[in-house]
Amino acid sequence: MRTYWFTEDAYHNLPPQDEYESIRVNLPNSNFDPERGHELYNWYLDMWCMAESYGLDLMNNEHHQTATCMVPAAPLMMSILARETSKARLLLLGNPIANRRNPVRVAEEMAMIDVISKGRLECGFVRGVPYEAAPANRTAHRGSQRMWEAHDMIMKAWTTHDGPFNFEGRWFQGRQINIWPRPYQQPAPPVWITMGGRASTTPVAQHKHVGAVFLAGYPRIREIFDGYREDYLKMHGEHAPFDRLAYLGLVFVGENEAKAREGAEKLLWYMSANKVPGYWSNPPGYHPPHISAQIMKGARGGAGIPLTASLDDQMARGNVFAGTPDQVYEQIKSFWEYSGGFGNMLMMGQAGFVTHEETESSMKLYSEEVFPRLKELEASTTPAEAWEKSKAMKQRDNVPLDGFALEFVR
Amino acid sequence: MSATTETIKLPVGEITVSRKGTGPQLLLLHGGGGSIADHPVVDKLAEKFEVIAPSHPGFNGTKIPDHFDGMPELVHFYLDVLDALKIDNAVLMGISMGGWLAAELASINCARFSKVILVDAVGVKIGGPTDRDIVDVFGIPPDEAAKLMYHDPANARDMSTLSDEALAAVAGNRTALGLYTWEPYMHNPKLPQRLHRVTAPTLFLWGESDGLVTTDYGKAYAALIPVQNLWQFQKLDIRLTQNRQSAS
């Protein structure tokens, strides 16, 4: 079991929510104070370094034109961490390669981070959330297909060592591809892909890549994890190891329940601050028409997260794990067993107004009192046993997501 | 007046076409709202023409061929459509996005067309890089976008009153519109250098209240086509969206 500590690097010092239409895409950058930005970038880097000191691995990501995430170029942050850290695995989840114009550039950047970090890169690829279509000016149509073609080009670039090759695909072309440097890890850095629904699991399992799921909670986790496990077993004749699956939840551990709730409530800023009008959530071609129609009708967000749900609701759904170390362990154990098991916990441990002291306290309690028990939990069973045990559990459908499913949280 | 509708197999894909009336052919290329074959204006046209009104793939519940990534595929697809429909000496009429398609087709080969009518057409970039010639309909709420397209905004559909089925149809059309117009947005940077090939008399018909593309845009567009065009402004509910009664 590994735990990747994650913050989305928010710029949270914003005017009241009713004073702007959207936190994404068209929030004017006059709201961004470069002095404050300087502090925040360095603070987030310090937090990742702190996470390494507590024995955790590190995860970062990128978004564009949004105060929810100040990092429009995850490789820049990750390249700093490649130098500033020495032990932690570095998960970049992920490169939005459906929207990137040149996958070869991504292959080069990732190879460079892998070499600087001496082979610590875990390289994620994502299609990108719907609000990325406008900033990228890339059509959302066939985004998944584009992502996989870019993936193929990058894998080929990483694993070709005898001079230039050509790759002439539908969307991406190159005819003298010969990247310098090549990756440190051979044949390639581990690859992670986000999975949003049953339909997305097959190619991930086929490549034996790590399949990561964000905030699907009890309602949807088994559909996705089971899909991956079924595909993996069918294609490879063996059970998917635990380390092929990952789950992202919001985690806050407190020394007592009151402090834990206080911290977790602040962490929920990640969801409550995501004020996005339907038209940014609904670029043409991203959602199938019946989902698109629901968003046009006014259903909130389009991300599928129940953005207004309370902490208790979010905990019941399995999106937030919060409490004392014992409580958090029990909550994650319950979800872990229900889901059939996974080898990577992606811990969103800081968001919004959670302070440095609160972040460190939660991080320390997690790493010292929760994480060791999760490692024991994983070691106590096998993927086949854990899956069987999961199948015997009744579907928890008393915690539906409102509106529509979570296909889209990438 | 009743229309006949059929789906015709093409070398690649298929096209659904409605026909109404008798007389010289009038090929009607609809805009982003989908087919207007049921619109009263088509009944008027059908009094003098055989109105041939295809649905572009993806609109009105039809399938988008797997190889389509944008307008270039639609244009080439329509070369097959012109063959299949035996379009000959026809009036070519295109509205909004369909006007762009019409301009593309006429610039490839105008021999099939006796006249061209472009109604509030998009398809070219008139201003400089930072001029927003065409409102970004995907960057504003759909109901606001709908209002831009009517002389009287009250004629715009009220999204909140539509059934789930009707709304899914609107969403499906919006999806197709996005496919054809996302990037470069609503235009082809190469088209202006091809418009000298539009050799048939061309009429630009513009709604003076058009909120999507202004009359100045229409005038500049018209100037790119050499065979001098007639030019009319009317109080026109420009998008001629399905089931509206107020085109005049």
XYZ file of C-alpha atoms in Angstrom:
658
model
C 0.000 0.000 0.000
C 1.215 3.426 -0.919
C -0.276 6.770 -0.013
C 0.185 9.688 -2.336
C -0.331 13.007 -0.609
C -2.155 15.545 -2.755
C -3.192 19.164 -2.742
C -4.673 20.817 -5.787
C -2.817 24.079 -5.101
C -5.834 26.300 -4.846
C -5.763 30.056 -4.939
C -8.450 30.341 -2.326
C -8.249 34.015 -1.374
C -11.194 34.986 -3.517
C -14.051 37.459 -3.246
C -17.379 36.101 -1.949
C -18.797 33.479 -4.286
C -21.840 35.557 -5.182
C -19.533 38.196 -6.655
C -18.369 36.015 -9.512
C -20.037 33.732 -11.980
C -17.491 30.954 -12.177
C -14.319 29.939 -10.394
C -13.162 28.382 -13.668
C -12.428 29.621 -17.171
C -13.585 33.249 -16.946
C -12.696 34.435 -13.450
C -10.487 37.464 -14.264
C -6.903 37.072 -13.125
C -7.073 40.476 -11.501
C -8.241 38.288 -8.617
C -4.785 36.712 -8.550
C -2.274 38.663 -6.485
C 1.200 37.621 -7.636
C 2.618 38.265 -4.152
C 0.102 35.880 -2.654
C 0.715 33.466 -5.496
C 4.420 33.460 -4.720
C 3.688 32.535 -1.114
C 1.247 29.831 -2.080
C 3.441 28.119 -4.666
C 6.256 27.890 -2.175
C 3.929 26.805 0.608
C 2.570 23.958 -1.484
C 6.088 22.863 -2.395
C 6.990 22.908 1.297
C 3.953 20.773 2.070
C 4.961 18.134 -0.448
C 8.453 18.051 0.989
C 6.891 17.678 4.427
C 4.773 14.804 3.159
C 7.907 13.049 1.995
C 9.419 13.490 5.438
C 6.406 11.619 6.852
C 7.012 8.714 4.519
C 4.325 9.548 2.014
C 4.553 9.645 -1.753
C 3.494 12.743 -3.667
C 0.811 13.525 -6.212
C 0.168 16.693 -8.177
C -1.969 17.699 -11.120
C -2.840 20.639 -13.328
C -5.815 22.662 -14.462
C -6.119 25.813 -16.515
C -7.754 29.211 -16.032
C -9.004 28.351 -12.582
C -8.495 29.378 -8.979
C -9.167 25.802 -7.874
C -5.681 24.887 -9.078
C -2.855 27.373 -9.531
C -0.783 24.934 -11.543
C -1.335 25.086 -15.310
C 1.824 23.037 -15.896
C 2.179 20.092 -13.531
C 5.594 19.167 -14.968
C 6.989 22.470 -13.663
C 5.945 21.722 -10.087
C 7.019 18.109 -10.430
C 10.422 19.002 -11.799
C 11.034 21.169 -8.720
C 9.967 18.264 -6.506
C 12.204 15.909 -8.460
C 15.101 18.022 -7.236
C 13.795 18.902 -3.761
C 12.910 15.357 -2.721
C 14.922 12.170 -2.732
C 12.738 9.228 -1.730
C 9.091 9.798 -2.569
C 7.449 8.455 -5.683
C 6.257 11.379 -7.799
C 2.807 10.898 -9.260
C 1.709 13.411 -11.857
C -1.983 12.705 -12.420
C -2.097 13.750 -14.900
C -0.959 15.134 -18.170
C -4.101 16.192 -20.084
C -2.892 14.631 -23.299
C -6.214 14.730 -25.138
C -5.801 18.501 -25.123
C -2.048 18.720 -25.629
C -0.956 19.600 -29.138
C 2.288 17.673 -29.050
C 2.567 14.376 -27.145
C 6.285 14.154 -27.934
C 6.860 17.190 -25.768
C 5.076 15.363 -22.924
C 7.269 12.299 -23.460
C 10.356 14.507 -23.269
C 9.236 16.352 -20.134
C 8.328 13.169 -18.327
C 11.577 11.458 -19.283
C 13.488 14.436 -17.945
C 11.674 14.387 -14.589
C 12.263 10.650 -14.390
C 15.992 11.095 -14.938
C 16.363 14.048 -12.542
C 14.473 12.119 -9.848
C 16.413 8.918 -10.521
C 13.399 6.932 -11.605
C 10.751 8.135 -9.177
C 8.166 9.296 -11.697
C 4.681 7.778 -11.807
C 3.230 9.236 -14.977
C -0.490 9.858 -15.246
C -2.472 10.625 -18.376
C -5.973 12.051 -18.363
C -8.566 13.159 -20.855
C -9.202 16.337 -18.855
C -12.323 17.643 -17.146
C -14.975 19.341 -19.277
C -14.015 22.842 -18.157
C -10.670 22.336 -19.866
C -12.190 22.348 -23.362
C -12.497 26.132 -23.552
C -9.030 26.989 -22.153
C -7.424 24.367 -24.388
C -9.604 25.424 -27.342
C -9.701 21.720 -28.085
C -12.948 20.073 -29.032
C -14.199 17.627 -26.431
C -15.285 15.285 -29.209
C -13.410 11.993 -29.247
C -11.280 13.169 -26.322
C -10.782 9.633 -25.033
C -9.698 8.381 -28.447
C -7.293 11.291 -28.760
C -5.915 10.549 -25.315
C -5.162 6.963 -26.232
C -3.502 7.898 -29.494
C -1.281 10.376 -27.637
C -0.576 7.668 -25.073
C 0.560 5.288 -27.800
C 2.846 7.925 -29.249
C 4.398 8.688 -25.852
C 4.927 5.004 -25.005
C 6.591 4.494 -28.372
C 8.803 7.538 -27.807
C 9.854 6.277 -24.356
C 10.649 2.771 -25.518
C 12.387 3.420 -28.824
C 16.164 3.634 -28.450
C 17.558 3.003 -31.909
C 16.965 6.360 -33.525
C 14.041 8.123 -35.122
C 10.699 6.498 -35.785
C 7.579 7.824 -37.386
C 4.148 7.955 -35.829
C 1.409 9.125 -38.135
C -1.891 8.836 -36.351
C -5.256 10.420 -36.869
C -4.604 13.374 -34.592
C -0.880 13.357 -33.898
C 1.956 13.051 -36.338
C 5.718 13.017 -36.178
C 8.222 11.491 -38.533
C 11.613 11.867 -36.867
C 10.802 11.112 -33.249
C 13.873 10.369 -31.156
C 13.577 11.794 -27.665
C 16.496 12.927 -25.569
C 16.663 12.057 -22.714
C 15.055 8.658 -22.502
C 13.405 7.729 -19.204
C 15.420 6.481 -16.253
C 12.968 3.659 -15.556
C 13.034 0.861 -18.091
C 11.223 0.070 -20.189
C 9.079 3.042 -19.128
C 7.853 4.872 -16.044
C 4.701 3.375 -14.530
C 1.618 4.799 -16.227
C -1.612 5.801 -14.535
C -4.919 6.538 -16.225
C -8.081 7.862 -14.602
C -11.182 5.725 -14.974
C -14.611 7.309 -14.782
C -16.903 4.424 -15.648
C -17.060 0.820 -16.733
C -16.482 1.799 -20.356
C -13.118 3.331 -19.542
C -11.534 0.376 -17.726
C -10.700 -1.972 -20.600
C -7.743 -0.253 -22.265
C -6.267 0.595 -18.859
C -6.392 -3.051 -17.797
C -5.149 -4.166 -21.176
C -1.937 -2.166 -20.710
C -1.651 -3.194 -17.036
C -1.580 0.503 -16.193
C -2.695 1.753 -12.807
C -6.377 2.674 -12.911
C -7.187 5.633 -10.679
C -10.656 6.597 -9.561
C -11.510 9.950 -7.996
C -14.380 10.321 -5.565
C -16.657 7.656 -7.025
C -17.633 6.668 -3.518
C -19.656 3.643 -2.512
C -22.267 4.174 -5.242
C -19.880 3.643 -8.146
C -16.576 2.266 -7.000
C -17.387 -1.394 -7.590
C -18.714 -0.831 -11.081
C -15.349 0.660 -12.015
C -12.938 -1.461 -9.978
C -14.817 -4.657 -10.824
C -14.699 -3.681 -14.473
C -10.961 -3.254 -14.313
C -10.490 -6.521 -12.418
C -12.724 -8.437 -14.827
C -10.872 -7.039 -17.832
C -7.485 -7.698 -16.268
C -8.311 -11.283 -15.347
C -9.750 -11.969 -18.781
C -6.829 -10.449 -20.659
C -3.930 -11.560 -18.543
C -5.159 -14.742 -16.887
C -4.381 -13.536 -13.400
C -5.906 -11.266 -10.820
C -5.001 -7.606 -10.957
C -2.524 -6.877 -8.170
C -3.677 -4.347 -5.597
C -1.095 -1.872 -6.827
C -2.941 -1.564 -10.157
C -5.830 0.317 -8.542
C -5.993 3.685 -6.816
C -8.681 5.687 -5.073
C -8.724 9.399 -4.333
C -10.622 10.677 -1.322
C -10.445 13.674 0.960
C -8.734 12.673 4.206
C -8.475 14.565 7.461
C -7.250 13.009 10.674
C -7.609 14.854 13.979
C -6.433 14.137 17.451
C -10.074 14.243 18.477
C -13.336 14.119 16.612
C -14.083 17.822 16.927
C -10.760 18.840 15.436
C -11.140 16.290 12.695
C -14.548 17.609 11.723
C -13.300 21.162 11.761
C -10.454 20.252 9.425
C -12.643 18.145 7.170
C -15.194 20.931 6.842
C -12.405 23.190 5.605
C -11.247 20.482 3.219
C -14.721 20.426 1.687
C -13.870 23.808 0.166
C -12.587 21.704 -2.720
C -16.158 20.783 -3.539
C -18.144 23.775 -2.327
C -15.884 26.280 -4.109
C -16.314 24.579 -7.470
C -18.818 27.118 -8.745
C -19.089 26.456 -12.451
C -21.974 27.339 -14.765
C -23.409 24.583 -16.869
C -22.028 25.808 -20.146
C -18.429 25.382 -18.967
C -19.285 21.932 -17.618
C -20.974 20.950 -20.808
C -18.790 21.563 -23.835
C -20.295 19.920 -26.902
C -19.047 16.395 -27.351
C -17.951 15.796 -23.772
C -21.129 14.244 -22.421
C -23.653 12.055 -24.186
C -26.791 14.058 -25.137
C -28.966 12.837 -22.255
C -26.375 13.990 -19.707
C -25.765 17.188 -21.639
C -29.513 17.825 -21.570
C -29.616 17.457 -17.798
C -26.858 20.004 -17.413
C -28.656 22.378 -19.777
C -31.684 21.971 -17.607
C -29.711 23.330 -14.725
C -28.366 20.348 -12.848
C -25.377 21.635 -10.973
C -21.823 21.289 -12.077
C -21.565 18.511 -14.534
C -18.772 17.028 -12.521
C -21.174 14.690 -10.798
C -19.883 15.583 -7.381
C -22.706 16.417 -5.018
C -21.173 19.778 -4.482
C -23.563 20.951 -1.855
C -23.682 17.807 0.237
C -22.779 18.017 3.897
C -19.708 16.508 5.480
C -21.791 13.640 6.818
C -23.196 12.961 3.345
C -19.736 13.041 1.812
C -18.458 10.665 4.458
C -21.400 8.324 3.921
C -20.607 8.304 0.208
C -16.992 7.394 0.790
C -15.671 10.639 -0.646
C -14.348 11.956 2.661
C -12.596 10.024 5.414
C -12.434 12.106 8.562
C -12.080 11.511 12.281
C -9.621 10.255 14.842
C -6.950 7.847 13.599
C -9.090 4.878 14.662
C -12.147 6.274 12.942
C -10.325 7.108 9.733
C -8.765 3.677 9.643
C -12.170 2.051 10.091
C -13.724 4.265 7.400
C -11.019 3.535 4.851
C -11.010 -0.169 5.794
C -14.763 -0.330 5.260
C -14.457 1.335 1.850
C -11.393 -0.709 0.945
C -13.127 -4.003 1.690
C -16.317 -2.932 -0.042
C -14.377 -1.861 -3.135
C -12.462 -5.134 -3.329
C -9.182 -3.500 -2.405
C -6.658 -1.129 -3.909
C -2.970 -0.570 -3.399
C -2.815 3.209 -3.733
C -4.561 5.693 -1.510
C -4.585 9.140 -3.062
C -5.003 11.441 -0.106
C -6.285 14.917 -0.740
C -4.908 16.267 2.505
C -5.097 19.993 1.965
C -7.541 22.310 0.257
C -8.805 25.825 0.643
C -8.359 27.266 4.092
C -6.821 24.244 5.805
C -3.767 25.755 7.509
C -0.214 24.532 7.498
C -0.474 23.392 11.113
C -3.733 21.540 10.484
C -2.311 19.951 7.360
C 0.810 18.768 9.138
C -1.082 17.477 12.157
C -3.429 15.438 9.952
C -0.570 14.235 7.782
C 1.428 13.112 10.812
C -1.484 11.282 12.428
C -2.292 9.604 9.146
C 1.251 8.492 8.452
C 1.939 7.295 11.981
C -1.381 5.826 13.041
C -3.505 5.097 9.978
C -1.148 4.230 7.152
C 0.679 1.367 8.932
C -2.644 -0.347 9.583
C -3.683 0.079 5.958
C -0.464 -1.619 4.921
C -1.306 -4.492 7.279
C -4.823 -4.645 5.885
C -3.511 -5.011 2.353
C -0.918 -7.594 3.405
C -3.552 -9.649 5.221
C -5.331 -10.774 2.078
C -4.948 -11.370 -1.638
C -6.622 -9.604 -4.544
C -8.690 -12.717 -5.264
C -9.855 -13.053 -1.644
C -10.589 -9.364 -1.278
C -12.648 -9.404 -4.475
C -14.656 -12.399 -3.342
C -15.326 -10.755 -0.012
C -16.431 -7.594 -1.782
C -18.796 -9.468 -4.060
C -20.530 -10.942 -1.038
C -21.360 -7.459 0.240
C -24.685 -5.897 -0.614
C -24.597 -2.897 -2.927
C -24.780 0.285 -0.929
C -27.182 2.295 -2.970
C -28.551 4.363 -0.146
C -26.110 7.114 -0.951
C -26.862 8.068 -4.540
C -25.012 10.852 -6.226
C -27.443 13.529 -7.158
C -28.419 13.920 -10.758
C -26.020 11.882 -12.706
C -23.012 9.705 -12.457
C -19.420 10.439 -11.866
C -18.136 9.733 -15.325
C -16.415 13.035 -15.485
C -14.231 13.743 -12.510
C -10.847 13.734 -14.090
C -47.778 20.854 -46.868
C -46.489 17.381 -46.236
C -42.861 16.445 -46.672
C -41.342 13.150 -47.665
C -38.335 12.017 -45.705
C -35.873 9.310 -46.640
C -32.440 8.136 -45.603
C -30.013 7.638 -48.475
C -26.916 5.443 -48.289
C -23.746 7.142 -49.446
C -20.293 5.725 -50.202
C -19.431 6.641 -46.613
C -22.325 7.110 -44.208
C -25.864 8.108 -44.961
C -27.988 11.233 -45.139
C -31.551 11.889 -44.060
C -33.358 14.223 -46.447
C -36.783 15.834 -46.414
C -38.397 17.052 -49.612
C -41.331 19.376 -50.070
C -42.930 21.020 -53.101
C -42.247 20.845 -56.822
C -40.292 23.050 -59.171
C -36.628 23.925 -59.516
C -34.415 22.410 -56.843
C -33.636 24.421 -53.733
C -31.050 22.778 -51.502
C -31.590 24.053 -47.972
C -28.686 23.656 -45.554
C -29.771 24.177 -41.984
C -27.926 25.910 -39.173
C -26.891 24.861 -35.689
C -30.430 24.412 -34.433
C -31.053 21.475 -36.724
C -33.394 20.817 -39.634
C -36.039 23.421 -40.390
C -37.953 21.211 -42.834
C -41.109 21.735 -40.759
C -40.753 25.494 -40.580
C -43.458 27.627 -42.240
C -40.810 29.368 -44.303
C -40.170 26.061 -46.041
C -43.849 25.855 -46.974
C -43.482 29.254 -48.591
C -40.401 28.151 -50.485
C -42.119 24.911 -51.485
C -44.776 26.889 -53.348
C -42.146 27.568 -56.010
C -39.372 25.072 -55.466
C -38.675 21.471 -54.717
C -37.111 22.128 -51.315
C -34.499 19.508 -50.513
C -33.558 19.717 -46.849
C -30.939 17.277 -45.567
C -30.015 16.915 -41.889
C -26.278 17.235 -41.431
C -24.944 14.100 -39.726
C -25.337 14.417 -35.982
C -28.354 16.676 -36.144
C -31.910 15.533 -35.543
C -30.798 12.268 -34.012
C -28.690 11.117 -36.954
C -25.292 9.494 -36.572
C -21.944 11.232 -36.984
C -19.611 9.102 -39.126
C -16.607 7.832 -37.200
C -14.097 9.680 -39.341
C -15.638 13.126 -38.804
C -13.588 15.619 -36.831
C -15.012 18.872 -38.132
C -16.289 20.952 -41.025
C -13.805 19.652 -43.646
C -15.309 16.175 -43.366
C -18.818 17.586 -43.651
C -17.919 19.525 -46.792
C -16.498 16.449 -48.492
C -19.391 14.346 -47.291
C -21.692 16.808 -49.029
C -19.932 16.270 -52.349
C -21.354 12.747 -52.155
C -24.709 14.158 -51.074
C -24.833 16.423 -54.154
C -24.176 13.406 -56.362
C -26.721 11.208 -54.605
C -29.418 13.881 -54.742
C -28.583 14.707 -58.365
C -28.330 18.377 -57.531
C -28.323 20.277 -60.796
C -28.887 23.958 -61.426
C -30.246 24.274 -57.916
C -30.664 27.259 -55.681
C -28.263 26.711 -52.804
C -29.498 28.220 -49.553
C -27.595 27.961 -46.304
C -28.409 29.368 -42.915
C -25.810 30.259 -40.292
C -23.535 27.199 -40.042
C -25.327 25.869 -43.115
C -24.348 29.126 -44.828
C -20.736 28.341 -44.098
C -21.228 24.889 -45.590
C -22.924 26.425 -48.627
C -20.056 28.869 -49.147
C -17.555 26.021 -48.941
C -19.502 23.906 -51.451
C -20.027 26.788 -53.870
C -16.322 27.638 -53.709
C -15.372 24.063 -54.618
C -17.650 23.872 -57.623
C -20.402 26.342 -58.368
C -21.521 24.613 -61.586
C -24.336 22.766 -59.860
C -25.883 25.926 -58.488
C -27.912 28.575 -60.273
C -27.968 30.913 -57.310
C -26.615 31.035 -53.789
C -28.434 32.475 -50.789
C -26.504 32.912 -47.565
C -28.660 33.692 -44.555
C -26.795 35.083 -41.574
C -23.928 32.867 -42.600
C -20.764 32.262 -40.647
C -17.595 30.783 -42.095
C -15.073 33.590 -42.467
C -12.955 35.690 -40.134
C -13.404 39.372 -40.845
C -11.660 41.224 -38.034
C -8.242 40.880 -36.458
C -7.162 38.117 -34.087
C -8.662 39.787 -31.018
C -11.934 40.795 -32.667
C -14.728 38.476 -31.628
C -16.525 38.399 -34.969
C -18.890 35.648 -33.917
C -20.356 35.339 -30.428
C -19.058 32.233 -28.652
C -22.346 30.412 -28.225
C -20.598 27.751 -26.141
C -19.309 30.368 -23.723
C -22.688 31.734 -22.662
C -25.760 30.045 -21.183
C -27.732 28.164 -23.869
C -30.884 30.176 -23.230
C -28.955 33.430 -23.732
C -27.483 32.031 -26.920
C -30.960 31.172 -28.139
C -32.163 34.731 -27.534
C -29.395 36.189 -29.691
C -30.873 34.429 -32.637
C -34.264 36.094 -32.687
C -35.411 39.553 -33.612
C -37.876 39.169 -30.776
C -36.101 37.234 -28.003
C -39.497 36.144 -26.741
C -39.605 33.795 -29.700
C -36.599 31.869 -28.380
C -37.353 28.515 -26.880
C -37.714 28.415 -23.159
C -35.403 25.557 -22.222
C -37.098 25.069 -18.899
C -40.360 24.070 -20.537
C -38.943 21.424 -22.846
C -39.497 17.730 -22.196
C -36.466 15.587 -21.440
C -36.721 14.137 -24.918
C -36.899 17.524 -26.602
C -34.030 18.795 -24.498
C -31.902 15.764 -25.404
C -32.594 16.581 -29.063
C -31.432 20.156 -28.496
C -28.343 18.790 -26.735
C -27.698 16.404 -29.614
C -27.830 19.245 -32.107
C -25.552 21.322 -29.913
C -23.102 18.432 -29.837
C -23.073 18.258 -33.621
C -22.720 22.037 -33.921
C -19.708 21.840 -31.634
C -18.105 19.156 -33.750
C -18.322 21.272 -36.892
C -17.507 24.678 -35.450
C -15.235 24.353 -32.392
C -11.844 25.158 -33.862
C -11.210 27.448 -35.635
C -14.434 28.751 -34.194
C -17.228 28.986 -36.783
C -14.890 29.754 -39.645
C -12.280 28.476 -42.030
C -9.252 30.793 -42.308
C -8.680 29.504 -45.847
C -12.174 30.188 -47.123
C -11.756 33.886 -48.086
C -9.086 32.944 -50.635
C -11.542 30.505 -52.243
C -14.663 32.628 -52.416
C -13.708 34.090 -55.807
C -14.857 30.712 -57.113
C -18.448 31.429 -56.093
C -19.583 32.420 -59.557
C -23.354 32.191 -59.200
C -25.371 35.275 -58.244
C -25.315 35.369 -54.494
C -27.825 36.876 -52.145
C -26.884 37.725 -48.607
C -29.945 37.770 -46.433
C -29.345 39.130 -42.970
C -31.445 39.683 -39.919
C -30.840 43.215 -38.763
C -31.202 42.073 -35.168
C -28.824 39.179 -35.549
C -27.002 38.888 -32.229
C -24.583 36.224 -33.385
C -23.003 37.853 -36.428
C -23.638 41.529 -37.122
C -24.746 43.122 -40.359
C -21.251 44.616 -40.646
C -19.904 41.083 -40.634
C -22.404 40.190 -43.337
C -21.378 43.159 -45.481
C -17.693 42.303 -45.183
C -18.461 38.669 -46.001
C -20.463 39.709 -49.063
C -17.562 41.803 -50.310
C -15.480 38.633 -50.577
C -17.754 37.188 -53.247
C -17.162 38.705 -56.666
C -20.451 38.136 -58.467
C -22.270 41.025 -57.001
C -24.867 40.073 -54.688
C -28.145 41.483 -53.730
C -28.317 42.497 -50.168
C -31.344 42.670 -47.993
C -32.045 43.339 -44.403
C -35.188 42.129 -42.869
C -36.649 41.637 -39.488
C -35.817 38.025 -39.617
C -35.795 35.439 -36.903
C -32.516 34.424 -38.276
C -31.834 31.039 -36.921
C -35.102 29.802 -38.365
C -35.180 27.252 -35.651
C -37.625 24.416 -35.809
C -41.260 25.095 -35.090
C -41.075 28.842 -34.830
C -43.878 30.693 -36.514
C -42.414 34.136 -36.726
C -40.056 34.186 -39.673
C -41.103 37.062 -41.804
